[in-house]
Amino acid sequence: MLSHATTRDWLIPYADGMLAVDERRRIDGHIAGCASCAGELGEVRELNLLLVTLPPAPPVAFAPFWLNLQAVLPQRRLMRMPRIQPYRRLGIAFAMAVTAALVAAGSAFAAPSALPDNPLYPVKQLEEGMRLALAPANERMPIQLQLANERLREAQAMAANHKPLLAENSLRAFRVIVDDAAAALKNPADPKAAKAAKDALHSLRLRLDAVERENANRGDDDQEVKQLVAAANDELDRIEQEDAVAAPPTLVIGEQATPRPTPRPTPRPTPRPSDKDHRD
Protein backbone atom coordinates (compact mmCIF):
# COMPACT_ATOMS: atom_id res chain seq x y z
CA MET A 1 0.00 0.00 0.00
CA LEU A 2 1.11 3.50 -0.76
CA SER A 3 1.43 6.08 1.95
CA HIS A 4 -0.93 9.02 2.15
CA ALA A 5 1.79 11.57 1.22
CA THR A 6 2.98 9.59 -1.79
CA THR A 7 -0.56 9.18 -3.08
CA ARG A 8 -1.20 12.93 -2.84
CA ASP A 9 1.98 13.63 -4.81
CA TRP A 10 0.81 11.30 -7.58
CA LEU A 11 -2.79 12.52 -7.84
CA ILE A 12 -2.17 15.03 -10.65
CA PRO A 13 -0.26 12.61 -12.96
CA TYR A 14 -2.89 9.99 -12.05
CA ALA A 15 -5.69 12.30 -13.15
CA ASP A 16 -3.79 13.17 -16.35
CA GLY A 17 -3.31 9.48 -17.21
CA MET A 18 0.50 9.67 -17.07
CA LEU A 19 1.14 6.73 -14.73
CA ALA A 20 1.82 3.12 -15.57
CA VAL A 21 -0.76 0.41 -15.03
CA ASP A 22 0.80 -1.00 -11.87
CA GLU A 23 1.17 2.47 -10.36
CA ARG A 24 -2.46 3.31 -11.14
CA ARG A 25 -3.51 0.05 -9.52
CA ARG A 26 -1.66 0.92 -6.33
CA ILE A 27 -3.24 4.39 -6.21
CA ASP A 28 -6.67 2.88 -6.84
CA GLY A 29 -6.18 0.63 -3.84
CA HIS A 30 -5.29 3.59 -1.64
CA ILE A 31 -8.12 5.84 -2.86
CA ALA A 32 -10.66 3.10 -2.23
CA GLY A 33 -9.91 3.29 1.48
CA CYS A 34 -9.03 7.00 1.83
CA ALA A 35 -11.84 9.53 1.56
CA SER A 36 -9.46 12.50 1.77
CA CYS A 37 -7.43 11.43 -1.27
CA ALA A 38 -10.61 10.56 -3.16
CA GLY A 39 -12.00 14.05 -2.54
CA GLU A 40 -8.75 15.70 -3.59
CA LEU A 41 -8.72 13.61 -6.76
CA GLY A 42 -12.19 14.89 -7.58
CA GLU A 43 -11.00 18.48 -7.19
CA VAL A 44 -8.07 17.85 -9.51
CA ARG A 45 -10.37 16.43 -12.17
CA GLU A 46 -12.73 19.41 -11.88
CA LEU A 47 -9.77 21.76 -12.29
CA ASN A 48 -8.70 19.90 -15.42
CA LEU A 49 -12.18 20.25 -16.90
CA LEU A 50 -12.20 23.95 -16.11
CA LEU A 51 -8.85 24.52 -17.78
CA VAL A 52 -9.97 22.68 -20.88
CA THR A 53 -13.13 24.80 -21.25
CA LEU A 54 -11.31 28.14 -20.92
CA PRO A 55 -10.93 30.11 -24.17
CA PRO A 56 -7.39 30.58 -25.52
CA ALA A 57 -5.57 33.72 -24.48
CA PRO A 58 -5.54 36.48 -27.11
CA PRO A 59 -2.18 37.20 -28.77
CA VAL A 60 -0.30 40.12 -27.32
CA ALA A 61 1.98 42.32 -29.41
CA PHE A 62 5.48 42.24 -28.04
CA ALA A 63 6.37 45.90 -28.58
CA PRO A 64 3.57 47.42 -26.47
CA PHE A 65 4.07 44.75 -23.85
CA TRP A 66 7.77 45.54 -23.60
CA LEU A 67 7.15 49.29 -23.42
CA ASN A 68 4.68 48.85 -20.60
CA LEU A 69 7.04 46.52 -18.78
CA GLN A 70 9.98 48.86 -19.26
CA ALA A 71 8.00 51.71 -17.75
CA VAL A 72 7.46 49.66 -14.61
CA LEU A 73 11.03 48.39 -14.28
CA PRO A 74 13.55 50.54 -12.37
CA GLN A 75 15.82 52.66 -14.53
CA ARG A 76 19.45 51.66 -14.90
CA ARG A 77 22.02 53.92 -13.39
CA LEU A 78 25.04 54.92 -15.35
CA MET A 79 28.19 53.99 -13.50
CA ARG A 80 30.92 56.55 -13.60
CA MET A 81 34.45 55.33 -13.62
CA PRO A 82 36.62 57.14 -11.13
CA ARG A 83 39.13 59.46 -12.69
CA ILE A 84 42.69 58.27 -12.36
CA GLN A 85 45.50 60.73 -12.20
CA PRO A 86 48.24 60.46 -14.87
CA TYR A 87 50.92 59.34 -12.44
CA ARG A 88 48.61 56.65 -11.15
CA ARG A 89 48.02 55.46 -14.69
CA LEU A 90 51.76 55.14 -15.19
CA GLY A 91 52.02 53.20 -11.96
CA ILE A 92 49.25 50.82 -12.98
CA ALA A 93 50.84 50.31 -16.41
CA PHE A 94 54.22 49.61 -14.80
CA ALA A 95 52.68 47.12 -12.38
CA MET A 96 50.93 45.33 -15.23
CA ALA A 97 54.18 45.19 -17.22
CA VAL A 98 56.07 43.76 -14.24
CA THR A 99 53.35 41.18 -13.70
CA ALA A 100 53.47 40.14 -17.36
CA ALA A 101 57.27 39.88 -17.21
CA LEU A 102 57.10 37.71 -14.09
CA VAL A 103 54.53 35.45 -15.71
CA ALA A 104 56.67 35.13 -18.84
CA ALA A 105 59.78 34.40 -16.77
CA GLY A 106 57.93 31.80 -14.75
CA SER A 107 56.74 30.14 -17.93
CA ALA A 108 60.27 30.13 -19.35
CA PHE A 109 61.67 28.52 -16.20
CA ALA A 110 58.88 25.95 -15.98
CA ALA A 111 58.88 25.05 -19.68
CA PRO A 112 62.12 22.94 -19.76
CA SER A 113 60.59 20.36 -17.41
CA ALA A 114 57.15 20.38 -19.03
CA LEU A 115 55.74 17.10 -20.32
CA PRO A 116 53.60 16.67 -23.46
CA ASP A 117 50.40 16.91 -21.40
CA ASN A 118 51.45 20.27 -19.94
CA PRO A 119 50.14 23.55 -21.45
CA LEU A 120 53.72 24.90 -21.44
CA TYR A 121 55.01 22.09 -23.67
CA PRO A 122 54.79 24.18 -26.90
CA VAL A 123 56.99 26.80 -25.22
CA LYS A 124 59.50 24.08 -24.45
CA GLN A 125 59.51 22.87 -28.06
CA LEU A 126 60.02 26.41 -29.34
CA GLU A 127 62.93 26.96 -26.99
CA GLU A 128 64.58 23.68 -28.00
CA GLY A 129 64.20 24.46 -31.70
CA MET A 130 65.79 27.88 -31.29
CA ARG A 131 68.67 26.47 -29.24
CA LEU A 132 69.40 23.82 -31.87
CA ALA A 133 69.10 26.25 -34.77
CA LEU A 134 71.49 28.77 -33.21
CA ALA A 135 74.10 26.20 -32.16
CA PRO A 136 77.35 25.96 -34.18
CA ALA A 137 77.92 22.85 -36.27
CA ASN A 138 80.49 21.41 -33.86
CA GLU A 139 78.10 21.78 -30.91
CA ARG A 140 74.97 20.31 -32.45
CA MET A 141 75.58 16.68 -31.52
CA PRO A 142 75.61 17.20 -27.70
CA ILE A 143 72.39 19.20 -27.96
CA GLN A 144 70.78 16.56 -30.16
CA LEU A 145 71.73 13.81 -27.70
CA GLN A 146 70.30 15.86 -24.86
CA LEU A 147 67.04 16.34 -26.77
CA ALA A 148 66.91 12.64 -27.62
CA ASN A 149 67.22 11.74 -23.93
CA GLU A 150 64.50 14.27 -23.13
CA ARG A 151 62.13 12.73 -25.67
CA LEU A 152 62.66 9.30 -24.12
CA ARG A 153 62.06 10.73 -20.65
CA GLU A 154 58.78 12.15 -21.89
CA ALA A 155 57.80 8.86 -23.52
CA GLN A 156 58.52 6.97 -20.30
CA ALA A 157 56.43 9.42 -18.25
CA MET A 158 53.52 9.29 -20.69
CA ALA A 159 53.59 5.48 -20.76
CA ALA A 160 53.53 5.45 -16.96
CA ASN A 161 50.57 7.88 -16.94
CA HIS A 162 48.56 5.68 -19.34
CA LYS A 163 48.80 8.16 -22.23
CA PRO A 164 50.09 6.01 -25.09
CA LEU A 165 49.37 8.52 -27.86
CA LEU A 166 51.63 11.12 -26.27
CA ALA A 167 54.28 8.45 -25.67
CA GLU A 168 54.13 7.53 -29.36
CA ASN A 169 54.60 11.17 -30.38
CA SER A 170 57.68 11.46 -28.17
CA LEU A 171 59.16 8.27 -29.63
CA ARG A 172 58.61 9.52 -33.17
CA ALA A 173 60.30 12.80 -32.28
CA PHE A 174 63.18 10.78 -30.80
CA ARG A 175 63.70 8.95 -34.09
CA VAL A 176 63.75 12.22 -36.01
CA ILE A 177 66.47 13.58 -33.72
CA VAL A 178 68.53 10.39 -33.94
CA ASP A 179 68.28 10.32 -37.73
CA ASP A 180 69.50 13.91 -37.85
CA ALA A 181 72.46 13.11 -35.61
CA ALA A 182 73.30 9.76 -37.24
CA ALA A 183 76.12 11.13 -39.42
CA ALA A 184 77.88 12.76 -36.48
CA LEU A 185 77.47 9.63 -34.36
CA LYS A 186 78.89 7.35 -37.07
CA ASN A 187 81.89 9.53 -37.88
CA PRO A 188 83.04 11.31 -34.72
CA ALA A 189 85.71 13.96 -35.08
CA ASP A 190 88.22 12.49 -32.61
CA PRO A 191 88.64 9.50 -30.28
CA LYS A 192 87.21 11.50 -27.39
CA ALA A 193 84.09 12.26 -29.39
CA ALA A 194 83.88 8.61 -30.43
CA LYS A 195 83.85 7.49 -26.79
CA ALA A 196 81.23 10.11 -25.96
CA ALA A 197 79.06 8.92 -28.85
CA LYS A 198 79.37 5.30 -27.71
CA ASP A 199 78.39 6.22 -24.15
CA ALA A 200 75.47 8.26 -25.47
CA LEU A 201 74.17 5.35 -27.53
CA HIS A 202 74.39 3.10 -24.48
CA SER A 203 72.44 5.64 -22.43
CA LEU A 204 69.77 5.86 -25.13
CA ARG A 205 69.40 2.09 -25.11
CA LEU A 206 68.85 2.13 -21.36
CA ARG A 207 66.20 4.80 -21.79
CA LEU A 208 64.44 2.77 -24.47
CA ASP A 209 64.43 -0.26 -22.18
CA ALA A 210 62.84 1.87 -19.46
CA VAL A 211 60.11 3.01 -21.86
CA GLU A 212 59.43 -0.59 -22.84
CA ARG A 213 59.20 -1.64 -19.19
CA GLU A 214 56.73 1.12 -18.39
CA ASN A 215 54.65 0.15 -21.40
CA ALA A 216 54.70 -3.52 -20.38
CA ASN A 217 53.67 -2.71 -16.81
CA ARG A 218 50.40 -1.22 -18.03
CA GLY A 219 47.31 -3.36 -18.06
CA ASP A 220 46.76 -2.69 -21.76
CA ASP A 221 50.18 -3.04 -23.37
CA ASP A 222 50.24 -0.63 -26.32
CA GLN A 223 51.53 -2.36 -29.43
CA GLU A 224 52.36 0.86 -31.25
CA VAL A 225 54.68 1.95 -28.44
CA LYS A 226 56.35 -1.46 -28.53
CA GLN A 227 56.90 -1.24 -32.29
CA LEU A 228 58.33 2.27 -32.04
CA VAL A 229 60.75 1.16 -29.33
CA ALA A 230 61.88 -1.78 -31.48
CA ALA A 231 62.35 0.50 -34.49
CA ALA A 232 64.41 2.92 -32.40
CA ASN A 233 66.64 0.08 -31.19
CA ASP A 234 67.15 -1.01 -34.80
CA GLU A 235 68.16 2.52 -35.70
CA LEU A 236 70.74 2.55 -32.91
CA ASP A 237 72.07 -0.80 -34.16
CA ARG A 238 72.58 0.64 -37.62
CA ILE A 239 74.42 3.62 -36.21
CA GLU A 240 76.75 1.43 -34.16
CA GLN A 241 77.75 -0.61 -37.18
CA GLU A 242 80.75 0.53 -39.14
CA ASP A 243 79.78 3.07 -41.72
CA ALA A 244 82.20 1.91 -44.37
CA VAL A 245 84.52 -1.04 -44.95
CA ALA A 246 88.14 -0.25 -45.66
CA ALA A 247 88.73 -0.59 -49.42
CA PRO A 248 92.00 -2.04 -50.92
CA PRO A 249 94.47 0.51 -52.29
CA THR A 250 94.04 1.26 -55.96
CA LEU A 251 96.73 1.99 -58.50
CA VAL A 252 96.39 5.39 -60.11
CA ILE A 253 97.05 5.39 -63.85
CA GLY A 254 99.94 7.62 -64.84
CA GLU A 255 101.86 7.16 -61.64
CA GLN A 256 104.70 4.74 -61.10
CA ALA A 257 105.38 3.17 -57.81
CA THR A 258 108.84 3.71 -56.38
CA PRO A 259 110.72 0.40 -56.51
CA ARG A 260 112.10 -0.95 -53.32
CA PRO A 261 115.91 -0.87 -53.12
CA THR A 262 117.56 -4.25 -53.70
CA PRO A 263 119.55 -5.30 -50.66
CA ARG A 264 123.26 -5.67 -51.37
CA PRO A 265 125.21 -8.59 -49.92
CA THR A 266 127.61 -7.60 -47.21
CA PRO A 267 131.20 -8.65 -48.17
CA ARG A 268 132.90 -10.87 -45.69
CA PRO A 269 136.53 -10.03 -44.77
CA THR A 270 139.16 -12.40 -46.20
CA PRO A 271 141.42 -13.84 -43.49
CA ARG A 272 145.06 -12.77 -43.87
CA PRO A 273 147.81 -15.47 -43.80
CA SER A 274 149.75 -15.61 -40.59
CA ASP A 275 153.60 -15.97 -40.16
CA LYS A 276 153.24 -19.61 -39.32
CA ASP A 277 151.70 -20.27 -42.70
CA HIS A 278 154.69 -18.59 -44.43
CA ARG A 279 157.22 -20.78 -42.56
CA ASP A 280 155.41 -23.88 -43.59
Coordinates of C-alpha atoms in Angstrom, one line a residue, residues 141-263:
M141 CA 75.6 16.7 -31.5
P142 CA 75.6 17.2 -27.7
I143 CA 72.4 19.2 -28.0
Q144 CA 70.8 16.6 -30.2
L145 CA 71.7 13.8 -27.7
Q146 CA 70.3 15.9 -24.9
L147 CA 67.0 16.3 -26.8
A148 CA 66.9 12.6 -27.6
N149 CA 67.2 11.7 -23.9
E150 CA 64.5 14.3 -23.1
R151 CA 62.1 12.7 -25.7
L152 CA 62.7 9.3 -24.1
R153 CA 62.1 10.7 -20.6
E154 CA 58.8 12.1 -21.9
A155 CA 57.8 8.9 -23.5
Q156 CA 58.5 7.0 -20.3
A157 CA 56.4 9.4 -18.3
M158 CA 53.5 9.3 -20.7
A159 CA 53.6 5.5 -20.8
A160 CA 53.5 5.5 -17.0
N161 CA 50.6 7.9 -16.9
H162 CA 48.6 5.7 -19.3
K163 CA 48.8 8.2 -22.2
P164 CA 50.1 6.0 -25.1
L165 CA 49.4 8.5 -27.9
L166 CA 51.6 11.1 -26.3
A167 CA 54.3 8.5 -25.7
E168 CA 54.1 7.5 -29.4
N169 CA 54.6 11.2 -30.4
S170 CA 57.7 11.5 -28.2
L171 CA 59.2 8.3 -29.6
R172 CA 58.6 9.5 -33.2
A173 CA 60.3 12.8 -32.3
F174 CA 63.2 10.8 -30.8
R175 CA 63.7 8.9 -34.1
V176 CA 63.7 12.2 -36.0
I177 CA 66.5 13.6 -33.7
V178 CA 68.5 10.4 -33.9
D179 CA 68.3 10.3 -37.7
D180 CA 69.5 13.9 -37.9
A181 CA 72.5 13.1 -35.6
A182 CA 73.3 9.8 -37.2
A183 CA 76.1 11.1 -39.4
A184 CA 77.9 12.8 -36.5
L185 CA 77.5 9.6 -34.4
K186 CA 78.9 7.3 -37.1
N187 CA 81.9 9.5 -37.9
P188 CA 83.0 11.3 -34.7
A189 CA 85.7 14.0 -35.1
D190 CA 88.2 12.5 -32.6
P191 CA 88.6 9.5 -30.3
K192 CA 87.2 11.5 -27.4
A193 CA 84.1 12.3 -29.4
A194 CA 83.9 8.6 -30.4
K195 CA 83.9 7.5 -26.8
A196 CA 81.2 10.1 -26.0
A197 CA 79.1 8.9 -28.9
K198 CA 79.4 5.3 -27.7
D199 CA 78.4 6.2 -24.1
A200 CA 75.5 8.3 -25.5
L201 CA 74.2 5.4 -27.5
H202 CA 74.4 3.1 -24.5
S203 CA 72.4 5.6 -22.4
L204 CA 69.8 5.9 -25.1
R205 CA 69.4 2.1 -25.1
L206 CA 68.8 2.1 -21.4
R207 CA 66.2 4.8 -21.8
L208 CA 64.4 2.8 -24.5
D209 CA 64.4 -0.3 -22.2
A210 CA 62.8 1.9 -19.5
V211 CA 60.1 3.0 -21.9
E212 CA 59.4 -0.6 -22.8
R213 CA 59.2 -1.6 -19.2
E214 CA 56.7 1.1 -18.4
N215 CA 54.7 0.1 -21.4
A216 CA 54.7 -3.5 -20.4
N217 CA 53.7 -2.7 -16.8
R218 CA 50.4 -1.2 -18.0
G219 CA 47.3 -3.4 -18.1
D220 CA 46.8 -2.7 -21.8
D221 CA 50.2 -3.0 -23.4
D222 CA 50.2 -0.6 -26.3
Q223 CA 51.5 -2.4 -29.4
E224 CA 52.4 0.9 -31.2
V225 CA 54.7 1.9 -28.4
K226 CA 56.4 -1.5 -28.5
Q227 CA 56.9 -1.2 -32.3
L228 CA 58.3 2.3 -32.0
V229 CA 60.8 1.2 -29.3
A230 CA 61.9 -1.8 -31.5
A231 CA 62.4 0.5 -34.5
A232 CA 64.4 2.9 -32.4
N233 CA 66.6 0.1 -31.2
D234 CA 67.2 -1.0 -34.8
E235 CA 68.2 2.5 -35.7
L236 CA 70.7 2.6 -32.9
D237 CA 72.1 -0.8 -34.2
R238 CA 72.6 0.6 -37.6
I239 CA 74.4 3.6 -36.2
E240 CA 76.7 1.4 -34.2
Q241 CA 77.7 -0.6 -37.2
E242 CA 80.7 0.5 -39.1
D243 CA 79.8 3.1 -41.7
A244 CA 82.2 1.9 -44.4
V245 CA 84.5 -1.0 -44.9
A246 CA 88.1 -0.3 -45.7
A247 CA 88.7 -0.6 -49.4
P248 CA 92.0 -2.0 -50.9
P249 CA 94.5 0.5 -52.3
T250 CA 94.0 1.3 -56.0
L251 CA 96.7 2.0 -58.5
V252 CA 96.4 5.4 -60.1
I253 CA 97.0 5.4 -63.9
G254 CA 99.9 7.6 -64.8
E255 CA 101.9 7.2 -61.6
Q256 CA 104.7 4.7 -61.1
A257 CA 105.4 3.2 -57.8
T258 CA 108.8 3.7 -56.4
P259 CA 110.7 0.4 -56.5
R260 CA 112.1 -1.0 -53.3
P261 CA 115.9 -0.9 -53.1
T262 CA 117.6 -4.3 -53.7
P263 CA 119.6 -5.3 -50.7

